[in-house]
Coordinates of C-alpha atoms and ligand atoms in Angstrom, one line a residue:
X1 CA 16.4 40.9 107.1
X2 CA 13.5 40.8 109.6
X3 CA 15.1 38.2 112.2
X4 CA 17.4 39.9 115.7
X5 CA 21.0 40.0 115.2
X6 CA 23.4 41.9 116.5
X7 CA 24.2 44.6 113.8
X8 CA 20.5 45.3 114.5
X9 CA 20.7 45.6 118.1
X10 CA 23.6 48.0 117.8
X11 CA 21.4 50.0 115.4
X12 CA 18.6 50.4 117.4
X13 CA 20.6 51.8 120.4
X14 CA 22.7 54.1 117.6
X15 CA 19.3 55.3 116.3
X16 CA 17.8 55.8 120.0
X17 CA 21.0 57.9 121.2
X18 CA 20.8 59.7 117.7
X19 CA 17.2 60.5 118.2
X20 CA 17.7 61.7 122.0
X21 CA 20.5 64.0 121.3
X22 CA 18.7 65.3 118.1
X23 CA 15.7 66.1 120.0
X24 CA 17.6 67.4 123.2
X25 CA 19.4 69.9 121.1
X26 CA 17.2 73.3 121.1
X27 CA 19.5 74.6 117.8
X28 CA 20.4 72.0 115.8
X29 CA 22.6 72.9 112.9
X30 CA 21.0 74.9 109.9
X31 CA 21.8 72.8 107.3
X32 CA 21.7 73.7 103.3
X33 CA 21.3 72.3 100.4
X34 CA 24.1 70.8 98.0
X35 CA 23.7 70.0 94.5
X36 CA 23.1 66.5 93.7
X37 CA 26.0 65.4 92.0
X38 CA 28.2 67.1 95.3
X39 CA 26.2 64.8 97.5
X40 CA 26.8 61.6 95.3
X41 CA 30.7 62.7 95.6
X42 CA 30.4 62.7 98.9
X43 CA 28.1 59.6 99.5
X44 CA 28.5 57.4 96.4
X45 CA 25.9 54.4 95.8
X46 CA 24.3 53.6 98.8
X47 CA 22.2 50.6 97.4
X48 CA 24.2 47.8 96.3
X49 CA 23.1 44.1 96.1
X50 CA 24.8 42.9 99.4
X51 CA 24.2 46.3 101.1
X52 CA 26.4 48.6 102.5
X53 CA 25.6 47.9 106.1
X54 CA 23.7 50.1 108.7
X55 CA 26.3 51.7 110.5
X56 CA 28.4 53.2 107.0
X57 CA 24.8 54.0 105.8
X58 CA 24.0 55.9 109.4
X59 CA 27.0 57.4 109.4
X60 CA 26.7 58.9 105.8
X61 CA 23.3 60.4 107.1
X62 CA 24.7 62.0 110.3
X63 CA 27.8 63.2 108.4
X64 CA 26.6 64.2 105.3
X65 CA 22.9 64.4 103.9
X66 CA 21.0 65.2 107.3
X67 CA 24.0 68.5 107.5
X68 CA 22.0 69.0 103.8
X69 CA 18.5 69.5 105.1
X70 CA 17.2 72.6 107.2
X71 CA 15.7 71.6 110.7
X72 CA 12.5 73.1 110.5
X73 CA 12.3 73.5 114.3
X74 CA 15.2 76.0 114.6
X75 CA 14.2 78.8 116.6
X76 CA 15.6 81.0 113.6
X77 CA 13.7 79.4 110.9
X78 CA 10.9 81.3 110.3
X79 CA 10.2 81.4 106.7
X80 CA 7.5 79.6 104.9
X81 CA 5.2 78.1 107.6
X82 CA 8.0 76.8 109.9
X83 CA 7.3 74.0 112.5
X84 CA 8.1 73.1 116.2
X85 CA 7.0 69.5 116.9
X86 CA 7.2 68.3 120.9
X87 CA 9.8 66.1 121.8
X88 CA 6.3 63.9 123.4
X89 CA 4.9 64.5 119.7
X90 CA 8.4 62.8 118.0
X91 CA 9.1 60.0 120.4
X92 CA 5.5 59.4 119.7
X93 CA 6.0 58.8 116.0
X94 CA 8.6 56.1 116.7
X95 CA 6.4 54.5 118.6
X96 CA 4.0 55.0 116.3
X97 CA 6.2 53.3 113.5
X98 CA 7.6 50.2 115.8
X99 CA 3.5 49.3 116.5
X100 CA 3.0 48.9 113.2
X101 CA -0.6 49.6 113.0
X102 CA -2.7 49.7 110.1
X103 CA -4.8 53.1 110.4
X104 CA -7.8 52.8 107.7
X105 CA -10.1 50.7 109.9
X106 CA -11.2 49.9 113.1
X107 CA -11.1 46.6 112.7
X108 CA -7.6 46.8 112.8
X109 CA -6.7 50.2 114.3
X110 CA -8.8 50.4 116.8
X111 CA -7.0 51.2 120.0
X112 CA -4.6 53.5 117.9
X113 CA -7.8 55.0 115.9
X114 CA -9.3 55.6 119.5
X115 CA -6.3 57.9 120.4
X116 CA -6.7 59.9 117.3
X117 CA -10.2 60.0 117.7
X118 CA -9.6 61.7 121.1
X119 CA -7.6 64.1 119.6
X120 CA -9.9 65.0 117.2
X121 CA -12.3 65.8 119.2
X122 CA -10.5 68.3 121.4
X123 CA -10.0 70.1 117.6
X124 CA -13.5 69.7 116.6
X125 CA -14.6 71.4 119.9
X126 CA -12.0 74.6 119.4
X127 CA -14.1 74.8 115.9
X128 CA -17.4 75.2 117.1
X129 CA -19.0 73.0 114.8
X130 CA -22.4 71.3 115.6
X131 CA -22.6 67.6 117.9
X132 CA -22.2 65.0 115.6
X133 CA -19.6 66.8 113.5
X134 CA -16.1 64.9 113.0
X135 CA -13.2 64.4 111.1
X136 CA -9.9 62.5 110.0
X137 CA -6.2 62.8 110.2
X138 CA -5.1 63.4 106.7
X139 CA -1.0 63.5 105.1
X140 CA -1.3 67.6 105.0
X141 CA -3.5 70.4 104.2
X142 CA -3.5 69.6 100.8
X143 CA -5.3 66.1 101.1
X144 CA -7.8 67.5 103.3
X145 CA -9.1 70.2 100.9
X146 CA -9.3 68.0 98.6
X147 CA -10.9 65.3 100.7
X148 CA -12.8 68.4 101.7
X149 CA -13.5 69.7 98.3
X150 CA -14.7 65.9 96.8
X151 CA -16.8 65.5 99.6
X152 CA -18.8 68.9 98.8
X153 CA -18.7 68.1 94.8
X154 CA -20.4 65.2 95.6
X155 CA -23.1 66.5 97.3
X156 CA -24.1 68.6 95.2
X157 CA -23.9 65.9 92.7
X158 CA -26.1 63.7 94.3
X159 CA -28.9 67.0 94.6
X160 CA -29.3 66.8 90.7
X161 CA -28.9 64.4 88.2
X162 CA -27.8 67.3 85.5
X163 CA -25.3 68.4 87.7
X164 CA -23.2 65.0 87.0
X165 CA -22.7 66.0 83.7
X166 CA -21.2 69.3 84.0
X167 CA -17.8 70.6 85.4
X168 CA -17.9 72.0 89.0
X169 CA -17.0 74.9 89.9
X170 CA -15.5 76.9 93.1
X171 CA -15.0 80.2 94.7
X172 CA -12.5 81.3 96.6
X173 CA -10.0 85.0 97.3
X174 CA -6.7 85.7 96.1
X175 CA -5.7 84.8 99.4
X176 CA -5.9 81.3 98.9
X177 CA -3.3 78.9 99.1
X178 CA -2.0 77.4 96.2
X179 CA -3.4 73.5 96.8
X180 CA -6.7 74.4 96.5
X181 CA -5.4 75.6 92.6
X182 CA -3.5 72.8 92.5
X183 CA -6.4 70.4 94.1
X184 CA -9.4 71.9 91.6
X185 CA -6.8 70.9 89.2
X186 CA -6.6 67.2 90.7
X187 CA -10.4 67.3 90.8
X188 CA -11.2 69.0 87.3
X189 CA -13.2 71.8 88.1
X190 CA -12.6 75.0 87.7
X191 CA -11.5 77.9 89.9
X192 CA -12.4 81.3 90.3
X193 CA -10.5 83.8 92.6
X194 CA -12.2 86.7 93.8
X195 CA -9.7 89.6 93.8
X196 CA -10.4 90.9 97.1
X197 CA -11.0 95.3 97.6
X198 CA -9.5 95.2 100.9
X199 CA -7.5 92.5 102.7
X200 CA -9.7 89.6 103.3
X201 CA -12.7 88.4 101.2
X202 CA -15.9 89.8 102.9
X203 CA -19.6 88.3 102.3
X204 CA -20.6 91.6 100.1
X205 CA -17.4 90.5 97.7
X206 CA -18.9 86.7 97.6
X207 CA -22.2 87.9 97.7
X208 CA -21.5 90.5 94.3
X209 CA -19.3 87.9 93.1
X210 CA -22.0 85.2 92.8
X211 CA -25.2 87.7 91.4
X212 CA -22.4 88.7 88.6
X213 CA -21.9 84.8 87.7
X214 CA -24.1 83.6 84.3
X215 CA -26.6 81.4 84.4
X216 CA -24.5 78.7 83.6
X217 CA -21.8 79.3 85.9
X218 CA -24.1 79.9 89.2
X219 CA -25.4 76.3 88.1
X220 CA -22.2 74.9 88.4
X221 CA -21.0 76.8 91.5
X222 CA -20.8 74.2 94.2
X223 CA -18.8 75.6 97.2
X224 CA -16.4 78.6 98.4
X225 CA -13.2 77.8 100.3
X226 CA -12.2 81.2 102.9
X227 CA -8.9 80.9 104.8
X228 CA -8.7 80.7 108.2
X229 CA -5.1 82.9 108.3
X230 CA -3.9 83.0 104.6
X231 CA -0.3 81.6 104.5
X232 CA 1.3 84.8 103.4
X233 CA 0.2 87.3 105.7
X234 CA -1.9 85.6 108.7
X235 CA -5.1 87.0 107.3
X236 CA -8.5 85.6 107.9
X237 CA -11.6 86.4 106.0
X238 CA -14.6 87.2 107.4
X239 CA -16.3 83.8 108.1
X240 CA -19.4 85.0 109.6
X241 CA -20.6 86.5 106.2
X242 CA -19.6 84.7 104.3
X243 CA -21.2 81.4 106.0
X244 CA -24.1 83.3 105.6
X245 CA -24.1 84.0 102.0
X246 CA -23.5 80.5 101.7
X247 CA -26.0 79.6 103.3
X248 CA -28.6 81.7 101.5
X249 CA -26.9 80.4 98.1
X250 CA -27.3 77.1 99.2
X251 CA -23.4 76.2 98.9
X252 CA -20.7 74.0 100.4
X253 CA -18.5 76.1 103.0
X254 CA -15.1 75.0 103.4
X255 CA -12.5 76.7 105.6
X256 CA -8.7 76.2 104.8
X257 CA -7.5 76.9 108.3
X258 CA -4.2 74.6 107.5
X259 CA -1.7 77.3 109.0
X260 CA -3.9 79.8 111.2
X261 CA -5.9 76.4 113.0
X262 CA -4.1 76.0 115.6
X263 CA -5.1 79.9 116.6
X264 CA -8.4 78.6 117.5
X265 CA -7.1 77.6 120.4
X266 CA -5.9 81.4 121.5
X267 CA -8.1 83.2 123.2
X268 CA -6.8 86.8 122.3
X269 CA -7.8 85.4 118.5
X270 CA -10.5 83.2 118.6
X271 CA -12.8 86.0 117.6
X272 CA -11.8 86.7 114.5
X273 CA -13.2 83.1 113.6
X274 CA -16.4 84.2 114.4
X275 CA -18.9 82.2 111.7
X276 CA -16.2 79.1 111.3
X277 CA -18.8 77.1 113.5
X278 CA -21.2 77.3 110.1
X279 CA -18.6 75.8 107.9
X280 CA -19.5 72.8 106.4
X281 CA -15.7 71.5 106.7
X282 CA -12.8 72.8 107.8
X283 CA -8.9 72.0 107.3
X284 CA -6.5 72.3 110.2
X285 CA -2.4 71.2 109.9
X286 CA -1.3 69.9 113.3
X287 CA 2.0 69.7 111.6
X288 CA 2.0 73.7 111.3
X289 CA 0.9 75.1 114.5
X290 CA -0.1 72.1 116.9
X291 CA 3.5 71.4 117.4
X292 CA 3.2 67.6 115.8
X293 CA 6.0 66.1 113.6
X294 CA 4.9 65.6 109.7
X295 CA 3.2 64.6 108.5
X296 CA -0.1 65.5 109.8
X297 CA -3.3 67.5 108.2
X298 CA -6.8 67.0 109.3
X299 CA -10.0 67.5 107.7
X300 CA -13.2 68.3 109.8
X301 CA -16.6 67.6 108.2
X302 CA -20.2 68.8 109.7
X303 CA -21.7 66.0 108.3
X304 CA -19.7 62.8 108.2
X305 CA -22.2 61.4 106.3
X306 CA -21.4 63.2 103.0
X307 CA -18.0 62.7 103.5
X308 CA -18.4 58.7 103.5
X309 CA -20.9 59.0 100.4
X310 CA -18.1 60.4 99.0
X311 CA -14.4 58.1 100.3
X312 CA -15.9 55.1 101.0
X313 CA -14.2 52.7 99.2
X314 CA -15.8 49.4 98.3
X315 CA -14.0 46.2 97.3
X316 CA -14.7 42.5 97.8
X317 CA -11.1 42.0 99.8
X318 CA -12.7 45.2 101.9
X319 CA -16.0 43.6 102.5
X320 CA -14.9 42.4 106.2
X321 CA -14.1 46.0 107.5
X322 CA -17.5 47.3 107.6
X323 CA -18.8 44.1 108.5
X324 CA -21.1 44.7 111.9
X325 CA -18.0 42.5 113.9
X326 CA -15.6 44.6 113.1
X327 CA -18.0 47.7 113.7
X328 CA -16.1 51.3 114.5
X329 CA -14.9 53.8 112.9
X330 CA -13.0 53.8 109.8
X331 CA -11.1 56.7 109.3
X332 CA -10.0 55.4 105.3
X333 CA -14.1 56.0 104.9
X334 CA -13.5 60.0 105.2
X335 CA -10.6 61.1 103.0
X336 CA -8.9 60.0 100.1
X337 CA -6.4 57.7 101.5
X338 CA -6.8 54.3 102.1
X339 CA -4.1 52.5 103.6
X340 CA -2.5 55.3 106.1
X341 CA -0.1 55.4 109.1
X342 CA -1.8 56.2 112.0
X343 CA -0.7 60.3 111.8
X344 CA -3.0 61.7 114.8
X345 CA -1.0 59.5 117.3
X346 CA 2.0 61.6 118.0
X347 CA -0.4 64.8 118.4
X348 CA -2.7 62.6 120.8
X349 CA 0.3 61.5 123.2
X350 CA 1.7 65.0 123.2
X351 CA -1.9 66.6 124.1
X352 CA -2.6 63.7 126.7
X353 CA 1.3 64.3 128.2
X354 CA 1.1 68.2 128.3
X355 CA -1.9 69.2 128.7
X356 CA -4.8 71.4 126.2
X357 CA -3.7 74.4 128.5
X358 CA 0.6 74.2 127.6
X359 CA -1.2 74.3 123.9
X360 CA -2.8 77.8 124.2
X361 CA 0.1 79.0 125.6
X362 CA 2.6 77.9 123.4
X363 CA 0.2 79.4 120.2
X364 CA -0.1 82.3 122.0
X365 CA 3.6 82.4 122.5
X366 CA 3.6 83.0 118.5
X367 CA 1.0 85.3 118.2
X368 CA 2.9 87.2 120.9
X369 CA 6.3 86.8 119.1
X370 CA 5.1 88.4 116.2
X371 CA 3.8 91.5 118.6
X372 CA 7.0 91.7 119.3
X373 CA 8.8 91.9 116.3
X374 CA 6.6 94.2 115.1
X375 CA 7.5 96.5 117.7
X376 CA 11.7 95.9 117.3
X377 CA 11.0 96.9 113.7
X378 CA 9.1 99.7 114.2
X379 CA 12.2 100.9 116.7
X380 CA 14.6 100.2 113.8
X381 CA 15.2 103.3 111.2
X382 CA 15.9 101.5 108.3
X383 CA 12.9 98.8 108.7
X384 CA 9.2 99.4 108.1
X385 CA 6.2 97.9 108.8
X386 CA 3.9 96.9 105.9
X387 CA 0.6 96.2 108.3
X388 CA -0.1 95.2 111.7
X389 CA 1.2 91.3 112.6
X390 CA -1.7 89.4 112.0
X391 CA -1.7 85.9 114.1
X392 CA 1.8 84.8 114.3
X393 CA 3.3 86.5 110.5
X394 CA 4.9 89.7 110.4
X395 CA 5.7 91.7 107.1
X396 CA 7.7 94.1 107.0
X397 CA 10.5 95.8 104.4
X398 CA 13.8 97.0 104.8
X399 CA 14.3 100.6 103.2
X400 CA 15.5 101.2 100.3
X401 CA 16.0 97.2 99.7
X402 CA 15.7 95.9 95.9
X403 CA 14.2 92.2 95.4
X404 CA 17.8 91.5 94.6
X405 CA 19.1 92.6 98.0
X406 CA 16.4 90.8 99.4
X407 CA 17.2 87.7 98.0
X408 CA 21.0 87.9 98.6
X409 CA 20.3 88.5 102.4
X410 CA 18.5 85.7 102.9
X411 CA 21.1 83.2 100.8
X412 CA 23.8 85.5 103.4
X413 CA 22.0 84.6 106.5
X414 CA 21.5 81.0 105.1
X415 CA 24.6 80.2 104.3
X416 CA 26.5 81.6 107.3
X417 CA 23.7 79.7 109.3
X418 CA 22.6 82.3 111.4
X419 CA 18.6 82.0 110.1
X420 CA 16.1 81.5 107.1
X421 CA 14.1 84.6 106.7
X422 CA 12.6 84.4 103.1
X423 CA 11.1 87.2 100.9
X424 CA 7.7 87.5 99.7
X425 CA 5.7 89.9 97.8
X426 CA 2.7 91.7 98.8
X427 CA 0.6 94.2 97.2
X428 CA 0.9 97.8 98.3
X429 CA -1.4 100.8 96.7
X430 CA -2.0 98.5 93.3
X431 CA 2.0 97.7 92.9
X432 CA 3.6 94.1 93.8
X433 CA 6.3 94.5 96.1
X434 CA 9.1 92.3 97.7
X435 CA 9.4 92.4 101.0
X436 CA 10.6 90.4 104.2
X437 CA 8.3 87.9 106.3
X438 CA 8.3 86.4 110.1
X439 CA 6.4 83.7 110.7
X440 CA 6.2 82.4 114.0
X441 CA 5.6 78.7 115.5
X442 CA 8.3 77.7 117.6
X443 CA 7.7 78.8 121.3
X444 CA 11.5 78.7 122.1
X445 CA 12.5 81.5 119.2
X446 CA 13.8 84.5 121.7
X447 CA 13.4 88.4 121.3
X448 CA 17.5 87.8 121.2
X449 CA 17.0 85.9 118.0
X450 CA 14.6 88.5 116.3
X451 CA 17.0 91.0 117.4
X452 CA 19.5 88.8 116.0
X453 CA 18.1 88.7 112.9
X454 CA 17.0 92.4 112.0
X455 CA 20.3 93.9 113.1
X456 CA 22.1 91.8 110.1
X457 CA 19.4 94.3 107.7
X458 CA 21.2 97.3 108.9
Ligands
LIG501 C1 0.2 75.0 104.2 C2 -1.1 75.2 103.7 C3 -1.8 74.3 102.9 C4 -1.2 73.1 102.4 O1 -0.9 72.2 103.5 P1 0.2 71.0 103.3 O2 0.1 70.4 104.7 O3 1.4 71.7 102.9 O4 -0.3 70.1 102.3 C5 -3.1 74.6 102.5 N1 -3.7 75.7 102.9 C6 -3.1 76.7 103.7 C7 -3.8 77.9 104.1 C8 -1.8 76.4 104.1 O5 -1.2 77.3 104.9

């Protein structure tokens, strides 16, 4: 299985040519989804004791279940948070994969934890955060808040004995995406969501929030997690003041920046970050708006300290890693993975190829997209703004439109492959309401394909 032969040679040049044309292609195919039992028709077993060779089992992916799967890069796709890796960024990951390096410790990784290291610091320095501040490349967002979140129970924690006895608890808006629910879950504490007055959570709101808690509650309050551009809408709280009631409250800041990061690289945004240079950690996703394949999160810590006190993992067979010979830095120390593909690599060639400066202007692309969207629906009569864009997401609703309607346009456009605009609901004057949602990553999307897109709402 592991020796050269042949059949293997054959399949390394099929998969190269396959992975050149896949990435030279600037609209692949929107694929859809089939029902299992229709793909098993079409497929049939594919693991059988003597195998069914590479090339039938290529084939059946190229000609079948890839054709079931939507290509997230498509300049059309612009539902959920979409994604636009670099060709550099992809290439990278296979060569990430054939080095076969193991990424928890230096002792092992170094040369390939160096390159992630170096990308990591270009993020840290968008953030603001104090010298000495670092962090890790995690599998998503939703590892790093809860790396994030673990890190900041434990501190608190270790301030008082008592507190190891009692459940934690959090703060955070009803902005907030749905991991850090599903991560307090994970984590056993509990969750509070402050329903915000306006659109983003302010300091006041936190501030109110916290003297109305009970005793017993404010004892067990440990951090508050404020998005950095909710996933819904683009929205960003107001760090500032609500890094400083944090402060003054003596609690664990945590920034979920997993979609709107990237924006801190955009200078026509970077202001409305103001106060994210207090958190005391911060998620980004490079797989969301730094253009890398997945899958890759990161979590940023000001103290990397408290973040080992709490991921460190100890074990006689792990003795030898933080032995002073193998001394470096060991990412598996700062999140809650241990053995891990090295996932920072294919953002740190794609960086060191293009260039910090091709970065900026590619985000900014986004945030510009959605400017003009806003504006082609604004032009449109039977389309309607429902607030300003806000980084690169646009809502907007289509007159007169029920959620049904809603929903069948989007299964229309699906289907006939022409683009994957999905609803969502937002709250307008006290009353939820489905509407339609843009969100923009990939730099190549055109003002043809908006207009593309909202003509077929007429
Ligand atoms: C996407 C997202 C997450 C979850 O990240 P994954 O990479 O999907 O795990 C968390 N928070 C926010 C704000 C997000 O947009």
């Amino acid at each position: 299985m592991h020796t050269i032969d042949m059949e293997l040679v054959e399949m390394t040049l099929d998969v190269m040519k396959y992975t050149i044309d896949r990435i030279s292609n600037i609209t692949p195919e929107l694929g859809a989804p089939k029902k299992e039992e229709e793909l098993f028709e079409m497929v049939g077993e594919t693991i059988t004791p003597k195998g069914i060779g590479g090339e039938t089992a290529f084939k059946l992916f190229k000609d079948v279940l890839v054709k079931a799967t939507v290509p997230i890069d498509h300049p059309r796709h612009l539902a959920f948070v979409p994604a636009a890796p670099t060709r550099a960024a992809i290439m990278f990951d296979l060569v990430t994969s054939a080095s076969s390096i193991h990424g928890a410790y230096w002792m092992e990784g170094a040369g390939g934890i160096f390159c992630e290291n170096q990308a990591m610091k270009w993020l840290v320095s968008l953030t603001g955060l104090p010298k000495d501040s670092f962090g890790v490349f995690t599998s998503g967002g939703t590892a790093a808040n809860l790396s994030a979140l673990v890190a900041a129970r434990e501190e608190w924690r270790s301030r008082d004995e008592s507190h190891k006895a009692v459940k934690g608890l959090l703060l955070t808006s009803n902005g907030a995406h749905s991991s850090i629910q599903a991560m307090a879950k994970v984590m056993d504490a509990d969750l509070e969501m402050i329903v915000c007055q306006g659109e983003n959570l302010t300091g006041s709101e936190l501030s109110s929030t916290i003297a109305n808690l009970n005793k017993e509650d404010r004892e067990r309050l440990f951090a508050v997690v404020a998005t950095g551009g909710t996933t819904n809408a683009g929205i960003i709280d107001e760090l500032d003041s609500i890094a400083a009631i944090c402060g003054k409250e003596k609690l664990w800041f945590h920034v979920d920046c997993a979609y709107g990061g990237g924006a801190l690289a955009a200078p026509s945004v970077r202001h409305l970050f103001n106060g994210i240079e207090k958190a005391d950690s911060i998620t980004i996703d490079p797989h969301k708006w730094l253009f890398s394949p997945y899958d890759c999160g990161a979590v940023i810590y000001k103290d990397m300290e408290l973040a080992k006190n709490a991921h460190s993992q100890k074990g006689s067979y792990l003795e030898i890693f933080k032995d002073e010979g193998a001394h470096g830095f060991n990412p598996a120390d700062y999140q809650i993975q241990l053995t891990r593909r090295l996932r920072g690599m294919p953002l740190w060639f794609s960086l060191a190829m293009h260039g910090t400066e091709k970065y900026r202007d590619s985000i900014e692309r986004g945030i510009e997209l959605a400017k003009i969207a806003a504006k082609k629906i604004e032009e449109r009569d039977y389309l309607e703004l429902v607030r300003p864009s806000s980084l690169s997401v646009v809502l907007y609703r289509r007159k007169g439109w029920t959620p049904d309607q809603y929903r069948d346009w989007t299964y229309k456009n699906h289907r006939e492959g022409i683009a994957l605009v999905t609803p969502t609901k937002w709250n307008t004057n006290g009353k939820e309401e489905t509407i339609s949602r843009f969100c923009f990553i990939n730099p190549d999307t055109t003002e043809e394909d908006i207009d593309l897109i909202l003509d077929t709402m007429k």
